[in-house]
Amino acid sequence: MAKGVAFQEYSPLAHAGRVLDLWERTLGNAYPVTPRVFLCRAGGHTGYEAGDGLVAMEGDTLLGFGLAEIDRHALGAGTTGHVAVLLVDPQRQRQNIGCRLLEGIEKRLRAAGCNRVCVAGNPMRFWTGLPEALPAARAFFLRQGYAVTGASPDMVHPLGSYAMEPRYRERLDAAGVRVVSATLDDTGPMLAFQTREFAGWRRNLLVMLAAGDVDNILLVKHGEEIIGTITAFTPQSRFRNANLVWERIHGADMGGYGAVGMAEAWRGKGLGAAMSQAAALHVQSRGATCCYIDWVGPREFYEKLG
């Protein structure tokens, strides 16, 4: 059992290095992370507040780590909180440490006003969902009363010889639209478009603007009218989105894109694949050797793109 183990508030300054060591011992073979990926999610983003993390200590030895993520901008009826990370030293598992950490996370979420909790899938996520490659973790959460509600695949494509298929270029030309990088002059119309068409993604654009990654926001324009947006992530991106988390697996020169959205009035014209290919070419042009997309919805759509 967890006798002699103390549970206390996580401090990024005091504990981050030891948590990274714990991560390496626990998940280093399957899901290794770089310090910059970990630190910007475990105390280095604007949504984090002191008390969102919890550590299990035995003297000076860190045995466990739990991290809650709460979207405090969206708190209200039906708010979902997230178990972002739950780690226990492999030599000390099945000693009630994980259960105590999870209880602490759930308590934190309830106190913040959340009435539902999900494992992973949080805005500043490592994983889209609970990985199938971690069967012990899946079994643990099932024992705690959690349920598997669906599959959320991530997908990856090498970019070495990637090129836009002629038929997709023809679709863009036939519709009279082009895919371009945003500039600061586009900020007002771009945010107005996002608020009108995809309000849930507006915050993503604001984070990228604040990070100085405006040129990685791609706009689909018909004349000067914005009719679509895509967020792209390159090896140079200042904002390390979920598309860039697994850089120790795929390499520091990985890229990706997400939040592919076309105005309702322009849907059904076959432009989605074309704008997606344009996004892959954008990250390729910035030196990315692979393109990673996370939380894929229409899997078949992206399979057609390779």
PDB file of C-alpha atoms in Angstrom:
ATOM      1  CA  MET A   1       0.000   0.000   0.000  1.00  0.00           C
ATOM      2  CA  ALA A   2       0.969   3.687  -0.041  1.00  0.00           C
ATOM      3  CA  LYS A   3       2.015   3.743   3.629  1.00  0.00           C
ATOM      4  CA  GLY A   4       4.750   6.316   4.180  1.00  0.00           C
ATOM      5  CA  VAL A   5       4.033   8.037   0.852  1.00  0.00           C
ATOM      6  CA  ALA A   6       3.144  11.743   1.026  1.00  0.00           C
ATOM      7  CA  PHE A   7       0.917  13.385  -1.571  1.00  0.00           C
ATOM      8  CA  GLN A   8       1.576  17.047  -2.207  1.00  0.00           C
ATOM      9  CA  GLU A   9       1.050  19.815  -4.720  1.00  0.00           C
ATOM     10  CA  TYR A  10       3.219  19.592  -7.801  1.00  0.00           C
ATOM     11  CA  SER A  11       5.673  22.448  -8.248  1.00  0.00           C
ATOM     12  CA  PRO A  12       7.111  22.752 -11.785  1.00  0.00           C
ATOM     13  CA  LEU A  13      10.239  24.392 -10.397  1.00  0.00           C
ATOM     14  CA  ALA A  14      10.872  21.798  -7.702  1.00  0.00           C
ATOM     15  CA  HIS A  15       9.559  18.621  -9.321  1.00  0.00           C
ATOM     16  CA  ALA A  16       9.685  18.825 -13.139  1.00  0.00           C
ATOM     17  CA  GLY A  17      13.123  17.236 -13.498  1.00  0.00           C
ATOM     18  CA  ARG A  18      12.210  14.282 -11.308  1.00  0.00           C
ATOM     19  CA  VAL A  19       8.868  13.862 -13.069  1.00  0.00           C
ATOM     20  CA  LEU A  20      10.724  13.682 -16.386  1.00  0.00           C
ATOM     21  CA  ASP A  21      12.943  10.968 -14.905  1.00  0.00           C
ATOM     22  CA  LEU A  22       9.803   9.130 -13.757  1.00  0.00           C
ATOM     23  CA  TRP A  23       8.293   9.487 -17.236  1.00  0.00           C
ATOM     24  CA  GLU A  24      11.406   7.956 -18.763  1.00  0.00           C
ATOM     25  CA  ARG A  25      11.247   4.979 -16.396  1.00  0.00           C
ATOM     26  CA  THR A  26       7.521   4.525 -16.926  1.00  0.00           C
ATOM     27  CA  LEU A  27       6.805   5.429 -20.547  1.00  0.00           C
ATOM     28  CA  GLY A  28      10.191   6.086 -22.124  1.00  0.00           C
ATOM     29  CA  ASN A  29      10.077   3.029 -24.360  1.00  0.00           C
ATOM     30  CA  ALA A  30       6.586   3.611 -25.741  1.00  0.00           C
ATOM     31  CA  TYR A  31       5.998   7.370 -25.502  1.00  0.00           C
ATOM     32  CA  PRO A  32       9.232   9.288 -24.881  1.00  0.00           C
ATOM     33  CA  VAL A  33       8.935  13.059 -24.531  1.00  0.00           C
ATOM     34  CA  THR A  34      11.367  15.932 -24.768  1.00  0.00           C
ATOM     35  CA  PRO A  35      11.641  18.438 -21.904  1.00  0.00           C
ATOM     36  CA  ARG A  36      10.136  21.227 -24.025  1.00  0.00           C
ATOM     37  CA  VAL A  37       7.061  19.104 -24.814  1.00  0.00           C
ATOM     38  CA  PHE A  38       6.586  18.158 -21.175  1.00  0.00           C
ATOM     39  CA  LEU A  39       7.268  21.551 -19.610  1.00  0.00           C
ATOM     40  CA  CYS A  40       4.854  23.510 -21.795  1.00  0.00           C
ATOM     41  CA  ARG A  41       2.077  21.098 -20.739  1.00  0.00           C
ATOM     42  CA  ALA A  42       2.923  20.629 -17.091  1.00  0.00           C
ATOM     43  CA  GLY A  43       2.993  24.174 -15.826  1.00  0.00           C
ATOM     44  CA  GLY A  44       4.029  26.217 -18.844  1.00  0.00           C
ATOM     45  CA  HIS A  45       0.719  27.296 -20.393  1.00  0.00           C
ATOM     46  CA  THR A  46      -1.844  29.929 -19.465  1.00  0.00           C
ATOM     47  CA  GLY A  47      -4.524  27.395 -18.476  1.00  0.00           C
ATOM     48  CA  TYR A  48      -2.364  25.854 -15.746  1.00  0.00           C
ATOM     49  CA  GLU A  49      -2.840  26.899 -12.127  1.00  0.00           C
ATOM     50  CA  ALA A  50      -0.926  25.851  -9.034  1.00  0.00           C
ATOM     51  CA  GLY A  51      -2.651  22.825  -7.578  1.00  0.00           C
ATOM     52  CA  ASP A  52      -3.536  21.225 -10.916  1.00  0.00           C
ATOM     53  CA  GLY A  53      -0.685  18.749 -10.418  1.00  0.00           C
ATOM     54  CA  LEU A  54      -0.014  16.275  -7.630  1.00  0.00           C
ATOM     55  CA  VAL A  55       3.086  14.250  -6.750  1.00  0.00           C
ATOM     56  CA  ALA A  56       3.594  11.195  -4.576  1.00  0.00           C
ATOM     57  CA  MET A  57       6.792  11.448  -2.517  1.00  0.00           C
ATOM     58  CA  GLU A  58       8.635   9.001  -0.295  1.00  0.00           C
ATOM     59  CA  GLY A  59      11.241  11.171   1.332  1.00  0.00           C
ATOM     60  CA  ASP A  60      13.030  12.843  -1.574  1.00  0.00           C
ATOM     61  CA  THR A  61      12.022  10.117  -4.037  1.00  0.00           C
ATOM     62  CA  LEU A  62       9.245  10.958  -6.469  1.00  0.00           C
ATOM     63  CA  LEU A  63       7.085   7.877  -7.025  1.00  0.00           C
ATOM     64  CA  GLY A  64       4.053   9.257  -8.837  1.00  0.00           C
ATOM     65  CA  PHE A  65       2.654  12.220 -10.727  1.00  0.00           C
ATOM     66  CA  GLY A  66      -0.869  13.220 -11.673  1.00  0.00           C
ATOM     67  CA  LEU A  67      -1.943  16.211 -13.726  1.00  0.00           C
ATOM     68  CA  ALA A  68      -5.409  17.656 -14.221  1.00  0.00           C
ATOM     69  CA  GLU A  69      -6.293  20.003 -17.036  1.00  0.00           C
ATOM     70  CA  ILE A  70      -9.239  22.342 -16.659  1.00  0.00           C
ATOM     71  CA  ASP A  71     -10.479  24.594 -19.449  1.00  0.00           C
ATOM     72  CA  ARG A  72     -11.310  27.492 -17.192  1.00  0.00           C
ATOM     73  CA  HIS A  73     -12.539  29.553 -20.145  1.00  0.00           C
ATOM     74  CA  ALA A  74     -15.354  27.062 -20.673  1.00  0.00           C
ATOM     75  CA  LEU A  75     -16.451  26.324 -17.103  1.00  0.00           C
ATOM     76  CA  GLY A  76     -20.195  25.970 -16.807  1.00  0.00           C
ATOM     77  CA  ALA A  77     -22.926  23.381 -17.027  1.00  0.00           C
ATOM     78  CA  GLY A  78     -21.616  20.180 -18.510  1.00  0.00           C
ATOM     79  CA  THR A  79     -17.930  21.085 -18.248  1.00  0.00           C
ATOM     80  CA  THR A  80     -15.494  18.218 -18.775  1.00  0.00           C
ATOM     81  CA  GLY A  81     -12.185  18.046 -16.944  1.00  0.00           C
ATOM     82  CA  HIS A  82      -9.265  15.876 -17.940  1.00  0.00           C
ATOM     83  CA  VAL A  83      -6.727  13.508 -16.478  1.00  0.00           C
ATOM     84  CA  ALA A  84      -3.815  14.729 -18.564  1.00  0.00           C
ATOM     85  CA  VAL A  85      -1.151  12.448 -17.057  1.00  0.00           C
ATOM     86  CA  LEU A  86      -1.023   9.738 -14.391  1.00  0.00           C
ATOM     87  CA  LEU A  87       2.351   8.076 -13.728  1.00  0.00           C
ATOM     88  CA  VAL A  88       3.505   5.656 -11.039  1.00  0.00           C
ATOM     89  CA  ASP A  89       7.007   4.213 -10.758  1.00  0.00           C
ATOM     90  CA  PRO A  90       6.948   0.706 -12.300  1.00  0.00           C
ATOM     91  CA  GLN A  91       8.459  -0.743  -9.084  1.00  0.00           C
ATOM     92  CA  ARG A  92       5.691   0.771  -6.939  1.00  0.00           C
ATOM     93  CA  GLN A  93       2.565   0.079  -8.944  1.00  0.00           C
ATOM     94  CA  ARG A  94      -0.421  -1.774  -7.424  1.00  0.00           C
ATOM     95  CA  GLN A  95       0.286  -0.138  -4.066  1.00  0.00           C
ATOM     96  CA  ASN A  96      -2.662   2.305  -4.166  1.00  0.00           C
ATOM     97  CA  ILE A  97      -0.473   5.228  -5.285  1.00  0.00           C
ATOM     98  CA  GLY A  98      -2.226   5.566  -8.651  1.00  0.00           C
ATOM     99  CA  CYS A  99      -5.647   5.412  -6.984  1.00  0.00           C
ATOM    100  CA  ARG A 100      -4.694   8.174  -4.550  1.00  0.00           C
ATOM    101  CA  LEU A 101      -3.358  10.359  -7.343  1.00  0.00           C
ATOM    102  CA  LEU A 102      -6.528   9.838  -9.376  1.00  0.00           C
ATOM    103  CA  GLU A 103      -8.675  10.697  -6.356  1.00  0.00           C
ATOM    104  CA  GLY A 104      -6.721  13.925  -5.985  1.00  0.00           C
ATOM    105  CA  ILE A 105      -7.202  14.829  -9.652  1.00  0.00           C
ATOM    106  CA  GLU A 106     -10.925  14.103  -9.495  1.00  0.00           C
ATOM    107  CA  LYS A 107     -11.245  16.212  -6.349  1.00  0.00           C
ATOM    108  CA  ARG A 108      -9.477  19.081  -8.099  1.00  0.00           C
ATOM    109  CA  LEU A 109     -11.821  18.824 -11.090  1.00  0.00           C
ATOM    110  CA  ARG A 110     -14.956  18.756  -8.917  1.00  0.00           C
ATOM    111  CA  ALA A 111     -13.782  21.789  -6.965  1.00  0.00           C
ATOM    112  CA  ALA A 112     -13.297  23.674 -10.249  1.00  0.00           C
ATOM    113  CA  GLY A 113     -16.874  22.940 -11.321  1.00  0.00           C
ATOM    114  CA  CYS A 114     -16.320  20.029 -13.697  1.00  0.00           C
ATOM    115  CA  ASN A 115     -19.043  17.371 -13.663  1.00  0.00           C
ATOM    116  CA  ARG A 116     -17.398  14.905 -16.039  1.00  0.00           C
ATOM    117  CA  VAL A 117     -13.849  13.632 -16.383  1.00  0.00           C
ATOM    118  CA  CYS A 118     -12.042  12.175 -19.388  1.00  0.00           C
ATOM    119  CA  VAL A 119      -8.644  10.548 -19.622  1.00  0.00           C
ATOM    120  CA  ALA A 120      -6.495  12.505 -22.120  1.00  0.00           C
ATOM    121  CA  GLY A 121      -8.056  14.441 -24.997  1.00  0.00           C
ATOM    122  CA  ASN A 122      -7.390  17.739 -23.220  1.00  0.00           C
ATOM    123  CA  PRO A 123      -6.507  20.931 -25.147  1.00  0.00           C
ATOM    124  CA  MET A 124      -2.803  20.824 -24.128  1.00  0.00           C
ATOM    125  CA  ARG A 125      -2.713  17.071 -24.564  1.00  0.00           C
ATOM    126  CA  PHE A 126      -0.102  14.431 -24.888  1.00  0.00           C
ATOM    127  CA  TRP A 127      -2.604  11.837 -26.128  1.00  0.00           C
ATOM    128  CA  THR A 128      -5.858  12.119 -28.047  1.00  0.00           C
ATOM    129  CA  GLY A 129      -7.237   9.305 -25.906  1.00  0.00           C
ATOM    130  CA  LEU A 130      -6.002   6.491 -23.699  1.00  0.00           C
ATOM    131  CA  PRO A 131      -3.465   4.666 -25.914  1.00  0.00           C
ATOM    132  CA  GLU A 132      -4.216   1.084 -26.890  1.00  0.00           C
ATOM    133  CA  ALA A 133      -0.475   0.474 -26.531  1.00  0.00           C
ATOM    134  CA  LEU A 134      -0.829   0.899 -22.743  1.00  0.00           C
ATOM    135  CA  PRO A 135      -3.126  -2.001 -21.778  1.00  0.00           C
ATOM    136  CA  ALA A 136      -2.217  -1.802 -18.077  1.00  0.00           C
ATOM    137  CA  ALA A 137      -3.301   1.844 -17.978  1.00  0.00           C
ATOM    138  CA  ARG A 138      -6.546   0.980 -19.739  1.00  0.00           C
ATOM    139  CA  ALA A 139      -7.220  -1.813 -17.241  1.00  0.00           C
ATOM    140  CA  PHE A 140      -6.498   0.560 -14.330  1.00  0.00           C
ATOM    141  CA  PHE A 141      -9.020   3.168 -15.460  1.00  0.00           C
ATOM    142  CA  LEU A 142     -11.638   0.535 -16.214  1.00  0.00           C
ATOM    143  CA  ARG A 143     -11.272  -0.715 -12.627  1.00  0.00           C
ATOM    144  CA  GLN A 144     -11.852   2.834 -11.410  1.00  0.00           C
ATOM    145  CA  GLY A 145     -15.192   2.993 -13.229  1.00  0.00           C
ATOM    146  CA  TYR A 146     -14.129   4.714 -16.457  1.00  0.00           C
ATOM    147  CA  ALA A 147     -15.572   3.567 -19.781  1.00  0.00           C
ATOM    148  CA  VAL A 148     -14.173   3.397 -23.293  1.00  0.00           C
ATOM    149  CA  THR A 149     -16.424   5.594 -25.439  1.00  0.00           C
ATOM    150  CA  GLY A 150     -14.809   5.385 -28.876  1.00  0.00           C
ATOM    151  CA  ALA A 151     -11.639   5.512 -30.926  1.00  0.00           C
ATOM    152  CA  SER A 152      -9.693   8.676 -31.790  1.00  0.00           C
ATOM    153  CA  PRO A 153      -6.862   7.782 -34.183  1.00  0.00           C
ATOM    154  CA  ASP A 154      -3.813   9.848 -34.991  1.00  0.00           C
ATOM    155  CA  MET A 155      -2.247   9.527 -38.458  1.00  0.00           C
ATOM    156  CA  VAL A 156       1.140  10.266 -40.012  1.00  0.00           C
ATOM    157  CA  HIS A 157       2.497  10.638 -43.555  1.00  0.00           C
ATOM    158  CA  PRO A 158       6.137  10.894 -44.738  1.00  0.00           C
ATOM    159  CA  LEU A 159       6.840  14.063 -46.724  1.00  0.00           C
ATOM    160  CA  GLY A 160      10.028  13.202 -48.579  1.00  0.00           C
ATOM    161  CA  SER A 161       8.480  13.201 -52.060  1.00  0.00           C
ATOM    162  CA  TYR A 162       5.072  14.583 -51.172  1.00  0.00           C
ATOM    163  CA  ALA A 163       3.343  16.651 -53.858  1.00  0.00           C
ATOM    164  CA  MET A 164      -0.166  17.901 -54.501  1.00  0.00           C
ATOM    165  CA  GLU A 165      -2.134  15.689 -56.826  1.00  0.00           C
ATOM    166  CA  PRO A 166      -3.095  17.546 -60.042  1.00  0.00           C
ATOM    167  CA  ARG A 167      -6.811  16.924 -59.517  1.00  0.00           C
ATOM    168  CA  TYR A 168      -6.735  18.806 -56.227  1.00  0.00           C
ATOM    169  CA  ARG A 169      -4.857  21.735 -57.740  1.00  0.00           C
ATOM    170  CA  GLU A 170      -7.500  21.793 -60.460  1.00  0.00           C
ATOM    171  CA  ARG A 171     -10.246  21.971 -57.831  1.00  0.00           C
ATOM    172  CA  LEU A 172      -8.676  25.018 -56.221  1.00  0.00           C
ATOM    173  CA  ASP A 173      -8.239  26.710 -59.595  1.00  0.00           C
ATOM    174  CA  ALA A 174     -11.770  25.864 -60.730  1.00  0.00           C
ATOM    175  CA  ALA A 175     -13.224  27.354 -57.542  1.00  0.00           C
ATOM    176  CA  GLY A 176     -11.034  30.442 -57.837  1.00  0.00           C
ATOM    177  CA  VAL A 177      -9.543  29.970 -54.381  1.00  0.00           C
ATOM    178  CA  ARG A 178      -6.007  29.884 -53.019  1.00  0.00           C
ATOM    179  CA  VAL A 179      -4.352  28.735 -49.784  1.00  0.00           C
ATOM    180  CA  VAL A 180      -2.039  31.340 -48.252  1.00  0.00           C
ATOM    181  CA  SER A 181      -0.298  32.058 -44.959  1.00  0.00           C
ATOM    182  CA  ALA A 182      -2.046  34.571 -42.741  1.00  0.00           C
ATOM    183  CA  THR A 183      -0.505  37.935 -41.912  1.00  0.00           C
ATOM    184  CA  LEU A 184      -1.249  40.256 -39.022  1.00  0.00           C
ATOM    185  CA  ASP A 185      -3.435  42.281 -41.388  1.00  0.00           C
ATOM    186  CA  ASP A 186      -5.716  39.243 -41.652  1.00  0.00           C
ATOM    187  CA  THR A 187      -6.280  39.039 -37.897  1.00  0.00           C
ATOM    188  CA  GLY A 188      -9.660  40.792 -37.725  1.00  0.00           C
ATOM    189  CA  PRO A 189     -11.357  39.033 -40.663  1.00  0.00           C
ATOM    190  CA  MET A 190      -9.773  35.714 -39.675  1.00  0.00           C
ATOM    191  CA  LEU A 191     -11.102  35.830 -36.119  1.00  0.00           C
ATOM    192  CA  ALA A 192     -14.498  36.977 -37.369  1.00  0.00           C
ATOM    193  CA  PHE A 193     -14.611  34.005 -39.728  1.00  0.00           C
ATOM    194  CA  GLN A 194     -13.575  31.632 -36.959  1.00  0.00           C
ATOM    195  CA  THR A 195     -16.161  33.004 -34.537  1.00  0.00           C
ATOM    196  CA  ARG A 196     -18.892  32.632 -37.140  1.00  0.00           C
ATOM    197  CA  GLU A 197     -17.997  29.221 -38.549  1.00  0.00           C
ATOM    198  CA  PHE A 198     -15.891  27.360 -35.942  1.00  0.00           C
ATOM    199  CA  ALA A 199     -16.164  29.148 -32.622  1.00  0.00           C
ATOM    200  CA  GLY A 200     -14.675  26.211 -30.733  1.00  0.00           C
ATOM    201  CA  TRP A 201     -11.389  26.583 -32.630  1.00  0.00           C
ATOM    202  CA  ARG A 202     -11.064  30.345 -32.163  1.00  0.00           C
ATOM    203  CA  ARG A 203      -8.902  29.936 -29.070  1.00  0.00           C
ATOM    204  CA  ASN A 204      -6.378  27.859 -31.072  1.00  0.00           C
ATOM    205  CA  LEU A 205      -5.848  30.784 -33.407  1.00  0.00           C
ATOM    206  CA  LEU A 206      -5.448  33.211 -30.514  1.00  0.00           C
ATOM    207  CA  VAL A 207      -2.767  30.989 -28.944  1.00  0.00           C
ATOM    208  CA  MET A 208      -0.883  30.809 -32.243  1.00  0.00           C
ATOM    209  CA  LEU A 209      -1.126  34.568 -32.731  1.00  0.00           C
ATOM    210  CA  ALA A 210       0.191  35.167 -29.216  1.00  0.00           C
ATOM    211  CA  ALA A 211       3.082  32.773 -29.851  1.00  0.00           C
ATOM    212  CA  GLY A 212       4.101  34.593 -33.029  1.00  0.00           C
ATOM    213  CA  ASP A 213       3.091  31.754 -35.359  1.00  0.00           C
ATOM    214  CA  VAL A 214       0.700  33.773 -37.519  1.00  0.00           C
ATOM    215  CA  ASP A 215       2.304  32.546 -40.757  1.00  0.00           C
ATOM    216  CA  ASN A 216       1.418  28.964 -39.789  1.00  0.00           C
ATOM    217  CA  ILE A 217      -2.276  29.813 -39.845  1.00  0.00           C
ATOM    218  CA  LEU A 218      -3.314  29.033 -43.401  1.00  0.00           C
ATOM    219  CA  LEU A 219      -6.244  30.820 -44.997  1.00  0.00           C
ATOM    220  CA  VAL A 220      -8.363  29.654 -47.894  1.00  0.00           C
ATOM    221  CA  LYS A 221      -9.305  32.817 -49.776  1.00  0.00           C
ATOM    222  CA  HIS A 222     -11.755  33.547 -52.548  1.00  0.00           C
ATOM    223  CA  GLY A 223     -10.550  36.941 -53.657  1.00  0.00           C
ATOM    224  CA  GLU A 224     -10.047  38.664 -50.320  1.00  0.00           C
ATOM    225  CA  GLU A 225     -12.813  36.731 -48.592  1.00  0.00           C
ATOM    226  CA  ILE A 226     -11.679  34.114 -46.059  1.00  0.00           C
ATOM    227  CA  ILE A 227     -13.653  30.921 -46.639  1.00  0.00           C
ATOM    228  CA  GLY A 228     -11.499  28.421 -44.745  1.00  0.00           C
ATOM    229  CA  THR A 229      -8.698  28.061 -42.216  1.00  0.00           C
ATOM    230  CA  ILE A 230      -6.117  25.411 -41.316  1.00  0.00           C
ATOM    231  CA  THR A 231      -3.631  25.495 -38.453  1.00  0.00           C
ATOM    232  CA  ALA A 232      -0.192  24.171 -39.402  1.00  0.00           C
ATOM    233  CA  PHE A 233       2.778  23.246 -37.212  1.00  0.00           C
ATOM    234  CA  THR A 234       6.381  23.104 -38.356  1.00  0.00           C
ATOM    235  CA  PRO A 235       9.738  22.223 -36.777  1.00  0.00           C
ATOM    236  CA  GLN A 236      10.138  25.941 -36.023  1.00  0.00           C
ATOM    237  CA  SER A 237       6.709  26.434 -34.414  1.00  0.00           C
ATOM    238  CA  ARG A 238       6.882  28.333 -31.150  1.00  0.00           C
ATOM    239  CA  PHE A 239       3.577  26.842 -30.033  1.00  0.00           C
ATOM    240  CA  ARG A 240       4.222  23.094 -29.675  1.00  0.00           C
ATOM    241  CA  ASN A 241       0.753  21.801 -30.446  1.00  0.00           C
ATOM    242  CA  ALA A 242      -0.361  18.181 -30.061  1.00  0.00           C
ATOM    243  CA  ASN A 243       0.818  17.532 -33.641  1.00  0.00           C
ATOM    244  CA  LEU A 244       4.425  17.962 -32.451  1.00  0.00           C
ATOM    245  CA  VAL A 245       4.323  16.067 -29.138  1.00  0.00           C
ATOM    246  CA  TRP A 246       6.040  12.881 -30.283  1.00  0.00           C
ATOM    247  CA  GLU A 247       9.171  14.465 -31.691  1.00  0.00           C
ATOM    248  CA  ARG A 248      11.341  11.873 -29.936  1.00  0.00           C
ATOM    249  CA  ILE A 249       9.551   9.195 -31.954  1.00  0.00           C
ATOM    250  CA  HIS A 250       9.239  10.911 -35.338  1.00  0.00           C
ATOM    251  CA  GLY A 251      12.159  13.337 -35.085  1.00  0.00           C
ATOM    252  CA  ALA A 252      12.508  17.010 -34.228  1.00  0.00           C
ATOM    253  CA  ASP A 253      11.796  17.846 -37.879  1.00  0.00           C
ATOM    254  CA  MET A 254       8.220  16.570 -37.730  1.00  0.00           C
ATOM    255  CA  GLY A 255       5.287  18.805 -38.670  1.00  0.00           C
ATOM    256  CA  GLY A 256       1.538  18.578 -38.819  1.00  0.00           C
ATOM    257  CA  TYR A 257      -1.757  20.318 -39.333  1.00  0.00           C
ATOM    258  CA  GLY A 258      -5.228  20.330 -37.851  1.00  0.00           C
ATOM    259  CA  ALA A 259      -8.501  22.216 -37.417  1.00  0.00           C
ATOM    260  CA  VAL A 260      -9.297  22.028 -41.125  1.00  0.00           C
ATOM    261  CA  GLY A 261     -12.444  24.071 -41.589  1.00  0.00           C
ATOM    262  CA  MET A 262     -14.356  25.324 -44.640  1.00  0.00           C
ATOM    263  CA  ALA A 263     -17.203  27.835 -44.527  1.00  0.00           C
ATOM    264  CA  GLU A 264     -20.579  26.107 -44.648  1.00  0.00           C
ATOM    265  CA  ALA A 265     -21.506  27.793 -47.919  1.00  0.00           C
ATOM    266  CA  TRP A 266     -18.396  26.332 -49.594  1.00  0.00           C
ATOM    267  CA  ARG A 267     -18.663  22.745 -48.411  1.00  0.00           C
ATOM    268  CA  GLY A 268     -19.459  19.912 -50.783  1.00  0.00           C
ATOM    269  CA  LYS A 269     -17.224  21.282 -53.544  1.00  0.00           C
ATOM    270  CA  GLY A 270     -14.367  18.841 -52.987  1.00  0.00           C
ATOM    271  CA  LEU A 271     -12.009  21.474 -51.593  1.00  0.00           C
ATOM    272  CA  GLY A 272     -11.258  19.790 -48.255  1.00  0.00           C
ATOM    273  CA  ALA A 273      -8.668  17.393 -49.657  1.00  0.00           C
ATOM    274  CA  ALA A 274      -7.030  20.181 -51.646  1.00  0.00           C
ATOM    275  CA  MET A 275      -6.661  22.466 -48.631  1.00  0.00           C
ATOM    276  CA  SER A 276      -5.316  19.533 -46.585  1.00  0.00           C
ATOM    277  CA  GLN A 277      -2.688  18.769 -49.213  1.00  0.00           C
ATOM    278  CA  ALA A 278      -1.742  22.444 -49.292  1.00  0.00           C
ATOM    279  CA  ALA A 279      -1.208  22.314 -45.521  1.00  0.00           C
ATOM    280  CA  ALA A 280       1.070  19.280 -45.856  1.00  0.00           C
ATOM    281  CA  LEU A 281       3.080  21.122 -48.510  1.00  0.00           C
ATOM    282  CA  HIS A 282       3.377  24.113 -46.178  1.00  0.00           C
ATOM    283  CA  VAL A 283       4.945  22.074 -43.382  1.00  0.00           C
ATOM    284  CA  GLN A 284       7.137  20.295 -45.928  1.00  0.00           C
ATOM    285  CA  SER A 285       8.398  23.672 -47.179  1.00  0.00           C
ATOM    286  CA  ARG A 286       9.452  24.515 -43.611  1.00  0.00           C
ATOM    287  CA  GLY A 287      11.669  21.447 -43.405  1.00  0.00           C
ATOM    288  CA  ALA A 288       9.296  18.838 -41.972  1.00  0.00           C
ATOM    289  CA  THR A 289       9.988  15.265 -43.023  1.00  0.00           C
ATOM    290  CA  CYS A 290       6.654  13.885 -41.837  1.00  0.00           C
ATOM    291  CA  CYS A 291       3.164  15.268 -41.292  1.00  0.00           C
ATOM    292  CA  TYR A 292       1.287  14.239 -38.136  1.00  0.00           C
ATOM    293  CA  ILE A 293      -2.429  14.855 -37.673  1.00  0.00           C
ATOM    294  CA  ASP A 294      -4.006  14.111 -34.331  1.00  0.00           C
ATOM    295  CA  TRP A 295      -7.596  13.394 -33.329  1.00  0.00           C
ATOM    296  CA  VAL A 296      -8.676  12.396 -36.808  1.00  0.00           C
ATOM    297  CA  GLY A 297     -12.421  12.514 -37.400  1.00  0.00           C
ATOM    298  CA  PRO A 298     -13.186  11.166 -40.895  1.00  0.00           C
ATOM    299  CA  ARG A 299     -10.387   8.618 -41.040  1.00  0.00           C
ATOM    300  CA  GLU A 300     -11.287   7.462 -44.554  1.00  0.00           C
ATOM    301  CA  PHE A 301     -10.911  11.021 -45.842  1.00  0.00           C
ATOM    302  CA  TYR A 302      -7.268  11.201 -44.725  1.00  0.00           C
ATOM    303  CA  GLU A 303      -6.501   7.656 -45.819  1.00  0.00           C
ATOM    304  CA  LYS A 304      -7.299   8.787 -49.368  1.00  0.00           C
ATOM    305  CA  LEU A 305      -4.555  11.392 -48.938  1.00  0.00           C
ATOM    306  CA  GLY A 306      -2.057   8.702 -47.931  1.00  0.00           C
TER     307      GLY A 306
END
